[in-house]
């Protein structure tokens, strides 16, 4: 994922969520709708999440230090994981609590035009943000399905924004349905049910994000396509005759560590082996530009022979 593409989607989501949050809190103040309060907190949490993603992207650009020789690329994973926690606690759990209270102590929705008007505005604004995230994601997801893209993406920002925006749009529809049923039936319990549904939705999205970012934090290998390119680039058939084994690890979304044991000719001199390693590193970086840190260990390939 390009840094500019991810930043564009995050900034679009941040602007939309700040405007929506303000509108929802105004609507709650006039109508007393719990769905509006839950949605307002949801949008406020989303705004904080986008701020965390921007902060993580900035911190990840710091130069490597003796204490952190591989740099700070994983900062983006850490802040992506924090986003899932914020979404779960502030967004999901609060909405569940507010929905429970509303069902237990229902009251009529007042000034219905405030929540309905704000929800319509929010759907339009979130739709714009979601469209931006989809457009940026389409540039890099290739032939992957959306579920595959979310699971396999090494950069956390776009999957996070996509799921947040999707959750926000579905949540707005649920809020609109809860408010609408409360108005039609005169029973405020429906507003609480809509709020509970929003809470369940946010908790589920938060759990998906937490699982995906946890995997990135633990350390993921390069995808199958990049592994194949590296394998093909290592061997030149002359000095480097085979790839004995290899390990890859993402140090960040756009930085890959490659460690491999390569087979060289048994009668090669040290100078020839050193040149072969340098040439293999150059081929790997040309094939997979994000392969920034490469360690190649020469060895003699031993094959078993039967007597």
Rosetta silent file (secondary structure, phi, psi, omega in degrees, C-alpha in Angstrom):
SEQUENCE: XXXXXXXXXXXXXXXXXXXXXXXXXXXXXXXXXXXXXXXXXXXXXXXXXXXXXXXXXXXXXXXXXXXXXXXXXXXXXXXXXXXXXXXXXXXXXXXXXXXXXXXXXXXXXXXXXXXXXXXXXXXXXXXXXXXXXXXXXXXXXXXXXXXXXXXXXXXXXXXXXXXXXXXXXXXXXXXXXXXXXXXXXXXXXXXXXXXXXXXXXXXXXXXXXXXXXXXXXXXXXXXXXXXXXXXXXXXXXXXXXXXXXXXXXXXXXXXXXXXXXXXXXXXXXXXXXXXXXXXXXXXXXXXXXXXXXXXXXXXXXXXXXXX
SCORE:     score description
SCORE:     0.000 S_00000001
   1 L     0.000  130.718  176.060    0.000    0.000    0.000 S_00000001
   2 L   -71.137  146.562 -178.572    1.329    3.404   -0.897 S_00000001
   3 H   -64.771  -39.588 -178.236    1.638    5.781    1.976 S_00000001
   4 H   -66.567  -38.719  179.253   -0.202    8.524    0.129 S_00000001
   5 H   -63.284  -45.051  178.589   -3.087    6.227   -0.753 S_00000001
   6 H   -64.018  -41.083 -179.207   -3.550    5.099    2.824 S_00000001
   7 H   -64.587  -39.136 -179.991   -3.289    8.643    4.128 S_00000001
   8 H   -61.754  -43.927  179.833   -5.885    9.903    1.659 S_00000001
   9 H   -66.810  -39.303 -179.582   -8.411    7.311    2.802 S_00000001
  10 H   -65.850  -44.889 -178.653   -7.681    8.008    6.483 S_00000001
  11 H   -64.650  -39.568  177.525   -8.026   11.787    6.103 S_00000001
  12 H   -61.869  -42.851  179.169  -11.304   11.377    4.182 S_00000001
  13 H   -67.108  -39.174 -179.600  -12.664    9.134    6.943 S_00000001
  14 H   -63.533  -46.398  179.507  -11.451   11.510    9.671 S_00000001
  15 H   -62.175  -42.861 -179.849  -13.136   14.536    8.124 S_00000001
  16 H   -64.730  -43.412 -176.113  -16.399   12.669    7.593 S_00000001
  17 H   -69.110  -35.865  178.043  -16.462   11.239   11.118 S_00000001
  18 H   -65.067  -43.617  179.053  -15.775   14.549   12.849 S_00000001
  19 H   -65.918  -42.093 -178.745  -18.635   16.229   10.983 S_00000001
  20 H   -66.865  -42.071 -179.722  -20.953   13.285   11.590 S_00000001
  21 H   -59.346  -45.624  179.657  -20.096   13.058   15.296 S_00000001
  22 H   -61.058  -43.581 -179.030  -20.947   16.724   15.847 S_00000001
  23 H   -65.235  -39.912 -178.600  -24.255   16.346   13.987 S_00000001
  24 H   -66.686  -39.953  179.135  -25.206   13.204   15.926 S_00000001
  25 H   -66.998  -34.846  175.595  -24.575   14.790   19.315 S_00000001
  26 H   -65.295  -43.963  179.440  -26.730   17.764   18.333 S_00000001
  27 H   -63.065  -39.831  177.339  -29.478   15.384   17.246 S_00000001
  28 H   -62.418  -41.382 -178.471  -29.211   13.482   20.549 S_00000001
  29 H   -61.868  -34.893 -177.552  -29.473   16.728   22.519 S_00000001
  30 H   -88.436  -30.090 -172.676  -32.738   17.646   20.771 S_00000001
  31 H  -105.911  -25.169 -175.425  -34.323   14.187   20.426 S_00000001
  32 L    73.911   14.976 -177.797  -33.019   12.126   23.359 S_00000001
  33 L   -73.673  125.092  178.053  -32.485    9.169   20.998 S_00000001
  34 H   -68.544  -30.813  176.034  -30.116    6.560   22.447 S_00000001
  35 H   -60.901  -39.067  178.636  -29.295    5.432   18.917 S_00000001
  36 H   -66.458  -39.893  178.593  -28.052    8.939   18.226 S_00000001
  37 H   -65.315  -46.522  179.244  -25.915    8.938   21.360 S_00000001
  38 H   -61.970  -42.173  179.230  -24.421    5.521   20.538 S_00000001
  39 H   -67.552  -35.466  177.252  -23.794    6.572   16.950 S_00000001
  40 H   -64.080  -44.404  177.443  -22.239    9.849   18.123 S_00000001
  41 H   -64.747  -39.075  176.981  -19.825    7.980   20.399 S_00000001
  42 H   -58.476  -48.242 -179.421  -19.154    5.545   17.551 S_00000001
  43 H   -65.976  -36.608  177.676  -18.216    8.382   15.190 S_00000001
  44 H   -65.912  -41.360  176.854  -16.097   10.021   17.875 S_00000001
  45 H   -63.606  -41.213  177.810  -14.273    6.720   18.468 S_00000001
  46 H   -61.861  -38.855  178.017  -13.752    6.340   14.716 S_00000001
  47 H   -62.258  -43.683  176.496  -12.262    9.844   14.584 S_00000001
  48 H   -62.704  -36.257  179.306   -9.837    8.891   17.345 S_00000001
  49 H   -64.347  -43.037  177.943   -8.998    5.715   15.461 S_00000001
  50 H   -64.439  -35.521  175.255   -8.085    7.627   12.316 S_00000001
  51 H   -62.849  -39.984  177.617   -5.913    9.883   14.449 S_00000001
  52 H   -63.962  -40.847  179.402   -4.146    6.789   15.822 S_00000001
  53 H   -64.258  -41.264  177.660   -3.543    5.454   12.306 S_00000001
  54 H   -64.742  -40.439  178.589   -2.027    8.773   11.198 S_00000001
  55 H   -64.908  -42.804  178.120    0.162    8.849   14.306 S_00000001
  56 H   -62.134  -40.500  178.179    1.308    5.275   13.711 S_00000001
  57 H   -63.215  -37.433  179.009    2.192    6.076   10.108 S_00000001
  58 H   -68.956  -45.617 -178.952    4.281    9.048   11.237 S_00000001
  59 H   -65.678  -30.671 -177.841    6.117    7.116   13.958 S_00000001
  60 L   -68.571  -17.568 -177.786    6.851    4.248   11.559 S_00000001
  61 L   -83.668   -3.049 -179.614    8.959    6.574    9.377 S_00000001
  62 L   -63.486  147.434  179.593   11.605    7.069   12.062 S_00000001
  63 L   -70.240  152.832  177.049   15.141    5.978   11.180 S_00000001
  64 L   -64.246  150.319  179.629   16.562    2.788   12.629 S_00000001
  65 L  -127.171  166.343  176.256   18.612    3.094   15.814 S_00000001
  66 L   -57.669  -33.193  179.108   21.155    0.828   17.552 S_00000001
  67 L   -75.319  -31.727  178.041   18.382   -0.141   19.978 S_00000001
  68 L  -127.029   75.209 -172.286   15.925   -0.817   17.113 S_00000001
  69 L   -65.733  -20.577  179.404   18.201   -1.823   14.221 S_00000001
  70 L   -96.490   10.422  175.737   15.337   -2.946   11.989 S_00000001
  71 L    85.109 -165.563 -172.034   13.495    0.356   12.286 S_00000001
  72 L  -123.073   25.737 -177.127    9.993    1.180   13.446 S_00000001
  73 L   -58.534  -30.249 -177.233    7.830   -0.187   10.632 S_00000001
  74 L   -75.495   -4.869  173.897    5.764   -2.284   13.045 S_00000001
  75 H   -54.808  -35.548 -179.319    4.477    0.875   14.730 S_00000001
  76 H   -64.876  -34.329  177.088    1.710    0.764   12.125 S_00000001
  77 H   -70.337  -40.051 -179.195    0.671   -2.686   13.344 S_00000001
  78 H   -62.193  -45.972 -178.549    0.681   -1.567   16.971 S_00000001
  79 H   -71.633  -29.460  173.045   -1.561    1.400   16.289 S_00000001
  80 H   -63.921  -38.374  177.440   -3.827   -0.745   14.132 S_00000001
  81 H   -67.884  -39.055  176.532   -4.249   -3.083   17.109 S_00000001
  82 H   -60.788  -36.446  178.086   -5.006   -0.110   19.373 S_00000001
  83 H   -59.208  -43.279 -179.330   -7.748    0.901   16.937 S_00000001
  84 H   -64.310  -35.846  178.960   -9.465   -2.455   17.400 S_00000001
  85 H   -68.168  -44.546  179.253   -9.337   -2.028   21.183 S_00000001
  86 H   -61.902  -44.038 -179.163  -10.769    1.496   21.038 S_00000001
  87 H   -62.795  -38.146 -179.021  -13.525    0.373   18.654 S_00000001
  88 H   -69.264  -49.661 -173.197  -14.408   -2.540   20.959 S_00000001
  89 H   -77.062  -56.873 -174.531  -14.425   -0.633   24.254 S_00000001
  90 H   -75.117  -42.750 -177.915  -15.604    2.863   23.385 S_00000001
  91 H   -79.710  -62.751 -172.542  -17.750    1.995   20.383 S_00000001
  92 H   -70.313  -52.373 -175.728  -19.146   -1.484   20.899 S_00000001
  93 H   -65.236  -39.609  178.067  -19.360   -1.848   24.681 S_00000001
  94 H   -62.564  -42.836  179.871  -20.808    1.643   25.161 S_00000001
  95 H   -63.527  -39.482  177.469  -23.472    0.984   22.523 S_00000001
  96 H   -62.536  -43.826  178.994  -24.410   -2.306   24.207 S_00000001
  97 H   -63.998  -45.008 -178.440  -24.719   -0.578   27.564 S_00000001
  98 H   -65.736  -38.324  178.150  -26.758    2.303   26.140 S_00000001
  99 H   -65.166  -41.784  177.414  -29.055   -0.090   24.277 S_00000001
 100 H   -60.382  -45.402  179.859  -29.660   -2.122   27.437 S_00000001
 101 H   -63.544  -37.977 -179.124  -30.510    1.035   29.404 S_00000001
 102 H   -68.336  -38.514  178.607  -32.863    2.232   26.676 S_00000001
 103 H   -69.668  -37.542 -179.526  -34.724   -1.089   26.597 S_00000001
 104 H   -71.115  -37.393 -179.290  -34.936   -1.142   30.371 S_00000001
 105 L  -130.277   73.503 -176.527  -36.084    2.485   30.595 S_00000001
 106 L   -72.584  149.826  171.479  -37.633    3.386   27.231 S_00000001
 107 L  -146.479  157.553 -173.886  -38.853    6.875   26.411 S_00000001
 108 L   -68.588  142.317  176.214  -40.377    8.429   23.332 S_00000001
 109 L   -75.750  126.393 -178.462  -38.134    9.921   20.650 S_00000001
 110 L  -102.149  152.394  177.840  -38.654   13.674   20.527 S_00000001
 111 L    49.277   60.681 -172.796  -38.192   16.009   17.555 S_00000001
 112 H   -54.995  -28.321 -176.061  -37.909   13.063   15.171 S_00000001
 113 H   -66.425  -23.097  177.728  -36.715   15.227   12.291 S_00000001
 114 H   -68.231  -57.226 -179.594  -33.377   15.800   14.041 S_00000001
 115 H   -63.070  -39.390 -178.926  -32.213   12.162   14.205 S_00000001
 116 H   -64.802  -45.311  179.736  -33.693   11.295   10.803 S_00000001
 117 H   -62.768  -42.468 -179.956  -32.074   14.298    9.129 S_00000001
 118 H   -67.254  -38.994  179.237  -28.713   13.653   10.753 S_00000001
 119 H   -64.036  -40.891  177.156  -28.799    9.966    9.849 S_00000001
 120 H   -62.822  -44.974  176.961  -29.459   10.764    6.198 S_00000001
 121 H   -60.736  -42.515 -178.013  -26.589   13.283    6.225 S_00000001
 122 H   -65.054  -39.776  178.592  -24.322   10.746    7.942 S_00000001
 123 H   -61.078  -41.333  178.748  -25.110    8.030    5.398 S_00000001
 124 H   -65.132  -46.007 -179.115  -24.107   10.401    2.582 S_00000001
 125 H   -65.513  -44.107  178.686  -20.874   11.456    4.342 S_00000001
 126 H   -66.441  -34.091  177.056  -19.915    7.899    5.290 S_00000001
 127 H   -61.999  -39.333  176.815  -20.705    6.796    1.748 S_00000001
 128 H   -64.131  -44.478  179.248  -18.174    9.328    0.448 S_00000001
 129 H   -64.072  -43.701 -179.553  -15.542    8.080    2.900 S_00000001
 130 H   -63.630  -39.527  178.269  -16.303    4.433    2.061 S_00000001
 131 H   -62.340  -40.526  178.421  -16.066    5.190   -1.665 S_00000001
 132 H   -63.802  -44.154  179.698  -12.616    6.738   -1.156 S_00000001
 133 H   -63.828  -40.149  178.529  -11.408    3.702    0.800 S_00000001
 134 H   -63.907  -44.128 -179.089  -12.741    1.331   -1.884 S_00000001
 135 H   -61.752  -44.770  179.718  -11.051    3.326   -4.649 S_00000001
 136 H   -67.029  -37.803 -179.180   -7.690    3.308   -2.851 S_00000001
 137 H   -69.036  -37.384 -178.781   -7.996   -0.400   -2.024 S_00000001
 138 H   -61.513  -25.164 -178.897   -8.853   -1.368   -5.605 S_00000001
 139 H   -71.744  -19.033 -175.613   -5.492    0.020   -6.731 S_00000001
 140 H  -124.723  -13.599 -173.344   -3.584   -2.597   -4.725 S_00000001
 141 H   -80.917  -14.949  177.102   -5.866   -5.571   -4.038 S_00000001
 142 L    60.707 -127.738 -177.698   -5.574   -6.951   -7.580 S_00000001
 143 L   -93.555    5.004 -179.721   -7.647  -10.111   -8.077 S_00000001
 144 L   -70.099  145.193  171.544   -8.170  -10.741   -4.367 S_00000001
 145 L   -71.909  169.104 -178.365  -11.702  -10.798   -3.016 S_00000001
 146 H   -64.813  -39.272  178.468  -12.546   -8.259   -0.340 S_00000001
 147 H   -66.031  -39.372  177.375  -12.328  -10.849    2.440 S_00000001
 148 H   -65.663  -38.666  179.450   -8.959  -12.051    1.120 S_00000001
 149 H   -62.239  -44.688 -179.907   -7.722   -8.469    0.912 S_00000001
 150 H   -64.169  -39.750 -177.433   -8.621   -7.797    4.552 S_00000001
 151 H   -73.954  -35.523 -170.833   -6.986  -11.053    5.685 S_00000001
 152 H  -100.335  -13.419 -176.670   -3.811  -10.805    3.608 S_00000001
 153 L   -60.481  131.811  178.743   -3.057   -7.071    3.529 S_00000001
 154 L   -87.421  -19.881  175.243    0.278   -6.308    5.188 S_00000001
 155 L   -96.595  123.242 -172.240   -0.586   -2.616    5.620 S_00000001
 156 H   -78.625  -18.250 -168.557   -3.303   -2.268    8.287 S_00000001
 157 H   -63.202  -51.743 -176.314   -4.660    1.181    7.395 S_00000001
 158 H   -66.471  -44.597  174.753   -6.929    0.444    4.434 S_00000001
 159 H   -58.124  -38.557  178.747   -8.518   -2.726    5.880 S_00000001
 160 H   -63.414  -48.171 -179.176   -9.175   -0.815    9.119 S_00000001
 161 H   -64.736  -39.853  178.785  -10.798    2.121    7.317 S_00000001
 162 H   -59.768  -49.418 -178.263  -12.801   -0.220    5.076 S_00000001
 163 H   -68.117  -37.288  177.259  -14.234   -2.179    7.997 S_00000001
 164 H   -62.809  -46.854 -178.764  -14.871    0.973   10.030 S_00000001
 165 H   -66.434  -39.912  177.079  -16.732    2.641    7.174 S_00000001
 166 H   -62.198  -45.775  178.166  -18.699   -0.522    6.401 S_00000001
 167 H   -61.861  -38.187  179.793  -19.618   -0.842   10.081 S_00000001
 168 H   -65.212  -43.329 -179.666  -20.578    2.821   10.202 S_00000001
 169 H   -65.227  -44.905  178.176  -22.887    2.530    7.187 S_00000001
 170 H   -64.877  -39.930  178.076  -24.583   -0.622    8.495 S_00000001
 171 H   -62.206  -38.074  178.257  -24.823    0.984   11.942 S_00000001
 172 H   -65.480  -39.871  177.084  -26.496    4.051   10.470 S_00000001
 173 H   -64.192  -41.382  177.534  -29.074    1.874    8.735 S_00000001
 174 H   -63.670  -42.253  178.799  -29.708    0.067   12.028 S_00000001
 175 H   -63.944  -41.974  178.649  -30.037    3.381   13.857 S_00000001
 176 H   -63.300  -39.822  177.645  -32.426    4.687   11.206 S_00000001
 177 H   -66.020  -41.599  178.772  -34.473    1.501   11.509 S_00000001
 178 H   -63.776  -44.991  178.753  -34.571    1.737   15.312 S_00000001
 179 H   -65.533  -41.948 -179.445  -35.611    5.382   15.277 S_00000001
 180 H   -62.209  -45.501  178.975  -38.151    4.742   12.512 S_00000001
 181 H   -66.372  -36.427  177.326  -39.800    1.829   14.344 S_00000001
 182 H   -63.307  -38.110  179.398  -39.841    3.833   17.582 S_00000001
 183 H   -71.693  -40.921 -177.477  -41.653    6.645   15.779 S_00000001
 184 H   -69.147  -38.757 -176.327  -44.118    4.340   13.998 S_00000001
 185 H   -94.898  -16.535 -175.429  -45.010    2.310   17.078 S_00000001
 186 L    73.683   12.363 -178.534  -44.552    4.993   19.718 S_00000001
 187 L  -111.648  113.470 -178.076  -42.431    2.496   21.654 S_00000001
 188 L   -68.275   -9.398  178.465  -38.923    3.684   22.539 S_00000001
 189 H   -59.599  -35.078 -178.988  -37.784    0.078   23.058 S_00000001
 190 H   -62.508  -34.239  176.183  -37.127   -0.152   19.325 S_00000001
 191 H   -63.181  -40.176  177.183  -34.592    2.643   19.617 S_00000001
 192 H   -66.750  -38.328  178.513  -32.805    0.587   22.270 S_00000001
 193 H   -63.689  -42.181  176.496  -32.908   -2.548   20.106 S_00000001
 194 H   -59.887  -39.454  178.793  -31.330   -0.604   17.250 S_00000001
 195 H   -66.161  -41.320  176.713  -28.608    0.566   19.631 S_00000001
 196 H   -60.461  -41.926  179.450  -27.943   -3.004   20.803 S_00000001
 197 H   -62.659  -38.551  177.094  -27.585   -4.138   17.196 S_00000001
 198 H   -62.233  -43.773  179.322  -25.052   -1.355   16.604 S_00000001
 199 H   -60.977  -44.696  178.881  -23.078   -2.517   19.639 S_00000001
 200 H   -61.533  -42.994  179.683  -22.996   -6.142   18.456 S_00000001
 201 H   -59.910  -46.646 -177.942  -21.869   -5.017   14.994 S_00000001
 202 H   -66.184  -38.662  178.503  -19.019   -2.895   16.381 S_00000001
 203 H   -63.626  -42.377  179.320  -17.823   -5.658   18.701 S_00000001
 204 H   -63.161  -44.487  178.683  -17.712   -8.142   15.810 S_00000001
 205 H   -63.091  -41.917  179.468  -15.747   -5.735   13.596 S_00000001
 206 H   -61.503  -39.072  179.586  -13.357   -4.982   16.461 S_00000001
 207 H   -66.527  -39.355  177.403  -12.714   -8.704   16.983 S_00000001
 208 H   -63.395  -46.629  179.362  -11.932   -9.200   13.277 S_00000001
 209 H   -62.159  -41.648 -179.735   -9.531   -6.242   13.303 S_00000001
 210 H   -61.987  -42.992 -179.715   -7.878   -7.475   16.495 S_00000001
 211 H   -63.757  -42.977 -178.267   -7.310  -10.950   15.025 S_00000001
 212 H   -68.768  -45.187 -178.639   -5.810   -9.596   11.806 S_00000001
 213 H   -71.668  -29.271  174.845   -3.511   -7.040   13.446 S_00000001
 214 H   -62.362  -41.841  178.709   -2.422   -9.579   16.063 S_00000001
 215 H   -61.557  -40.395  178.467   -1.218  -11.820   13.259 S_00000001
 216 H   -66.772  -39.273  179.356    0.769   -8.919   11.788 S_00000001
 217 H   -64.042  -39.151  179.299    2.265   -8.108   15.187 S_00000001
 218 H   -65.979  -27.046  179.003    3.392  -11.714   15.651 S_00000001
 219 L   110.709  114.022  179.297    5.154  -11.501   12.297 S_00000001
 220 L  -111.385  147.691  176.944    3.911  -12.645    8.897 S_00000001
 221 L   -75.752  169.275  174.090    5.905  -14.012    5.990 S_00000001
 222 L   -63.333  156.724  179.230    5.837  -12.508    2.525 S_00000001
 223 L   -71.785  168.788 -172.392    2.860  -13.451    0.400 S_00000001
 224 H   -59.642  -38.609 -178.706    3.067  -16.398   -1.983 S_00000001
 225 H   -62.820  -46.288 -179.622    3.702  -14.220   -5.036 S_00000001
 226 H   -67.304  -37.952  177.667    6.691  -12.456   -3.477 S_00000001
 227 H   -60.915  -42.423  178.956    8.110  -15.730   -2.132 S_00000001
 228 H   -63.231  -42.717  179.007    7.987  -17.204   -5.638 S_00000001
 229 H   -62.496  -40.847 -179.772    9.716  -14.143   -7.106 S_00000001
 230 H   -66.270  -43.970  179.110   12.474  -14.330   -4.503 S_00000001
 231 H   -58.866  -42.019 -179.049   13.037  -18.047   -5.090 S_00000001
 232 H   -70.616  -30.974 -176.710   13.359  -17.460   -8.829 S_00000001
 233 H   -79.134  -28.517 -174.774   15.686  -14.488   -8.355 S_00000001
 234 H   -64.712  -47.946 -171.760   18.137  -16.162   -5.967 S_00000001
 235 L   -85.173  127.884  175.045   19.366  -18.912   -8.261 S_00000001
 236 L  -106.877   -6.673  177.735   21.417  -17.953  -11.314 S_00000001
 237 L    80.118   -4.834 -179.057   22.353  -21.540  -12.259 S_00000001
 238 L  -112.871  -76.646  178.611   26.059  -20.714  -12.320 S_00000001
 239 L   -83.084  -47.164  175.511   27.507  -19.659   -8.971 S_00000001
 240 E   -92.449  108.752 -172.129   24.287  -20.005   -6.959 S_00000001
 241 E   -94.424  -20.932 -178.562   23.028  -23.441   -7.950 S_00000001
 242 E  -163.457  160.581  172.397   20.083  -23.898   -5.574 S_00000001
 243 E  -103.513  114.734 -176.322   18.077  -22.445   -2.733 S_00000001
 244 E   -76.636  -52.656  171.644   18.427  -24.771    0.260 S_00000001
 245 E  -159.833  162.183 -174.373   15.891  -23.043    2.525 S_00000001
 246 E  -150.480  146.511  172.763   14.499  -19.578    3.111 S_00000001
 247 E  -130.643  140.572  175.931   12.555  -17.550    5.697 S_00000001
 248 E  -126.688  152.395 -179.286   10.849  -14.200    5.162 S_00000001
 249 E  -153.000  132.056  176.034    9.374  -11.780    7.684 S_00000001
 250 E   -78.510  117.061  173.801    7.609   -8.439    7.361 S_00000001
 251 E   -82.459  -14.781  177.826    9.403   -5.824    9.476 S_00000001
 252 E  -174.770  175.934 -178.371    6.657   -3.423    8.428 S_00000001
 253 L   -58.611  -31.137 -176.001    4.083   -3.147    5.647 S_00000001
 254 L  -123.040   29.707  178.376    6.723   -2.046    3.134 S_00000001
 255 E  -144.742  121.197 -174.070    9.873   -3.662    4.524 S_00000001
 256 E  -118.957  135.241  173.458   10.703   -7.337    4.178 S_00000001
 257 E   -98.570  132.935  178.328   13.482   -9.379    5.782 S_00000001
 258 E  -124.090  122.524  175.908   14.824  -12.295    3.731 S_00000001
 259 E  -124.821  126.220 -174.926   17.117  -14.922    5.254 S_00000001
 260 E  -147.273  152.630  170.934   18.226  -17.856    3.102 S_00000001
 261 E  -106.989  124.123 -175.390   20.839  -20.565    2.762 S_00000001
 262 E  -115.740  150.106  179.429   22.064  -20.855   -0.811 S_00000001
 263 E   -93.000  131.063  176.296   24.095  -23.546   -2.534 S_00000001
 264 E  -122.488  168.657  179.845   27.365  -22.548   -4.230 S_00000001
 265 L   -68.059  141.813 -174.547   30.001  -24.505   -6.121 S_00000001
 266 L   -67.040  -23.186 -177.844   32.364  -26.451   -3.853 S_00000001
 267 L  -103.757   12.534  177.705   35.455  -25.090   -5.573 S_00000001
 268 L   -70.422  143.677  175.614   34.425  -21.390   -5.619 S_00000001
 269 L   -79.299  167.296  178.834   36.821  -18.961   -4.007 S_00000001
 270 H   -60.737  -38.251  179.440   35.732  -16.610   -1.222 S_00000001
 271 H   -64.638  -42.353  179.688   35.768  -13.717   -3.667 S_00000001
 272 H   -64.959  -40.697  178.499   33.515  -15.584   -6.087 S_00000001
 273 H   -64.589  -43.843  179.540   31.085  -16.507   -3.326 S_00000001
 274 H   -61.013  -42.805  178.583   30.966  -12.897   -2.083 S_00000001
 275 H   -64.980  -38.343  179.038   30.259  -11.651   -5.603 S_00000001
 276 H   -64.637  -39.744  178.589   27.561  -14.298   -6.056 S_00000001
 277 H   -65.434  -44.723  178.648   25.861  -13.195   -2.825 S_00000001
 278 H   -59.989  -42.881 -179.612   25.962   -9.538   -3.871 S_00000001
 279 H   -65.834  -40.120  179.115   24.504  -10.408   -7.267 S_00000001
 280 H   -64.966  -40.292  177.604   21.758  -12.543   -5.680 S_00000001
 281 H   -61.702  -41.525  179.250   20.828   -9.693   -3.317 S_00000001
 282 H   -63.620  -40.413  179.522   20.579   -7.312   -6.268 S_00000001
 283 H   -66.205  -39.087  179.049   18.306   -9.738   -8.141 S_00000001
 284 H   -63.557  -46.253 -178.611   16.067  -10.164   -5.089 S_00000001
 285 H   -65.704  -31.693  177.249   15.688   -6.396   -4.596 S_00000001
 286 H   -70.709  -38.921 -179.181   14.897   -5.960   -8.263 S_00000001
 287 H   -73.791  -40.722 -177.767   12.246   -8.680   -8.161 S_00000001
 288 L  -132.480   91.147 -174.340   10.742   -7.596   -4.803 S_00000001
 289 L   -58.037  -26.398 -178.594   11.641   -3.959   -3.996 S_00000001
 290 L   -77.758   -3.127  175.711   10.327   -4.170   -0.412 S_00000001
 291 E   -75.499   88.882 -173.840   13.039   -6.761    0.380 S_00000001
 292 E   -91.068  -35.908 -176.624   15.177   -4.265    2.297 S_00000001
 293 E  -115.030  116.572 -174.676   17.075   -6.554    4.706 S_00000001
 294 E  -128.963  128.257  175.509   18.683   -9.645    3.131 S_00000001
 295 E  -123.970  117.652  179.516   20.944  -12.247    4.744 S_00000001
 296 E  -117.838  126.584  179.772   22.317  -15.007    2.498 S_00000001
 297 E  -109.315  119.742  179.424   24.414  -17.872    3.889 S_00000001
 298 E   -78.121  148.094  178.324   26.454  -19.892    1.384 S_00000001
 299 E  -155.762  167.420  176.672   26.692  -23.665    1.749 S_00000001
 300 L   -98.247  125.046 -179.589   27.512  -26.765   -0.246 S_00000001
 301 L   -73.834  119.523 -179.366   24.443  -28.704   -1.344 S_00000001
 302 L  -104.314  125.747  177.628   24.825  -32.278   -0.206 S_00000001
 303 L  -112.677  137.805  179.969   22.818  -34.968   -1.958 S_00000001
 304 L   -75.852  139.924  179.354   22.482  -38.455   -0.583 S_00000001
 305 L  -121.001  141.087  179.774   23.733  -41.249   -2.823 S_00000001
 306 L   -94.819  146.318  179.942   22.760  -44.896   -2.645 S_00000001
 307 L  -112.101    0.000    0.000   25.378  -47.659   -2.902 S_00000001
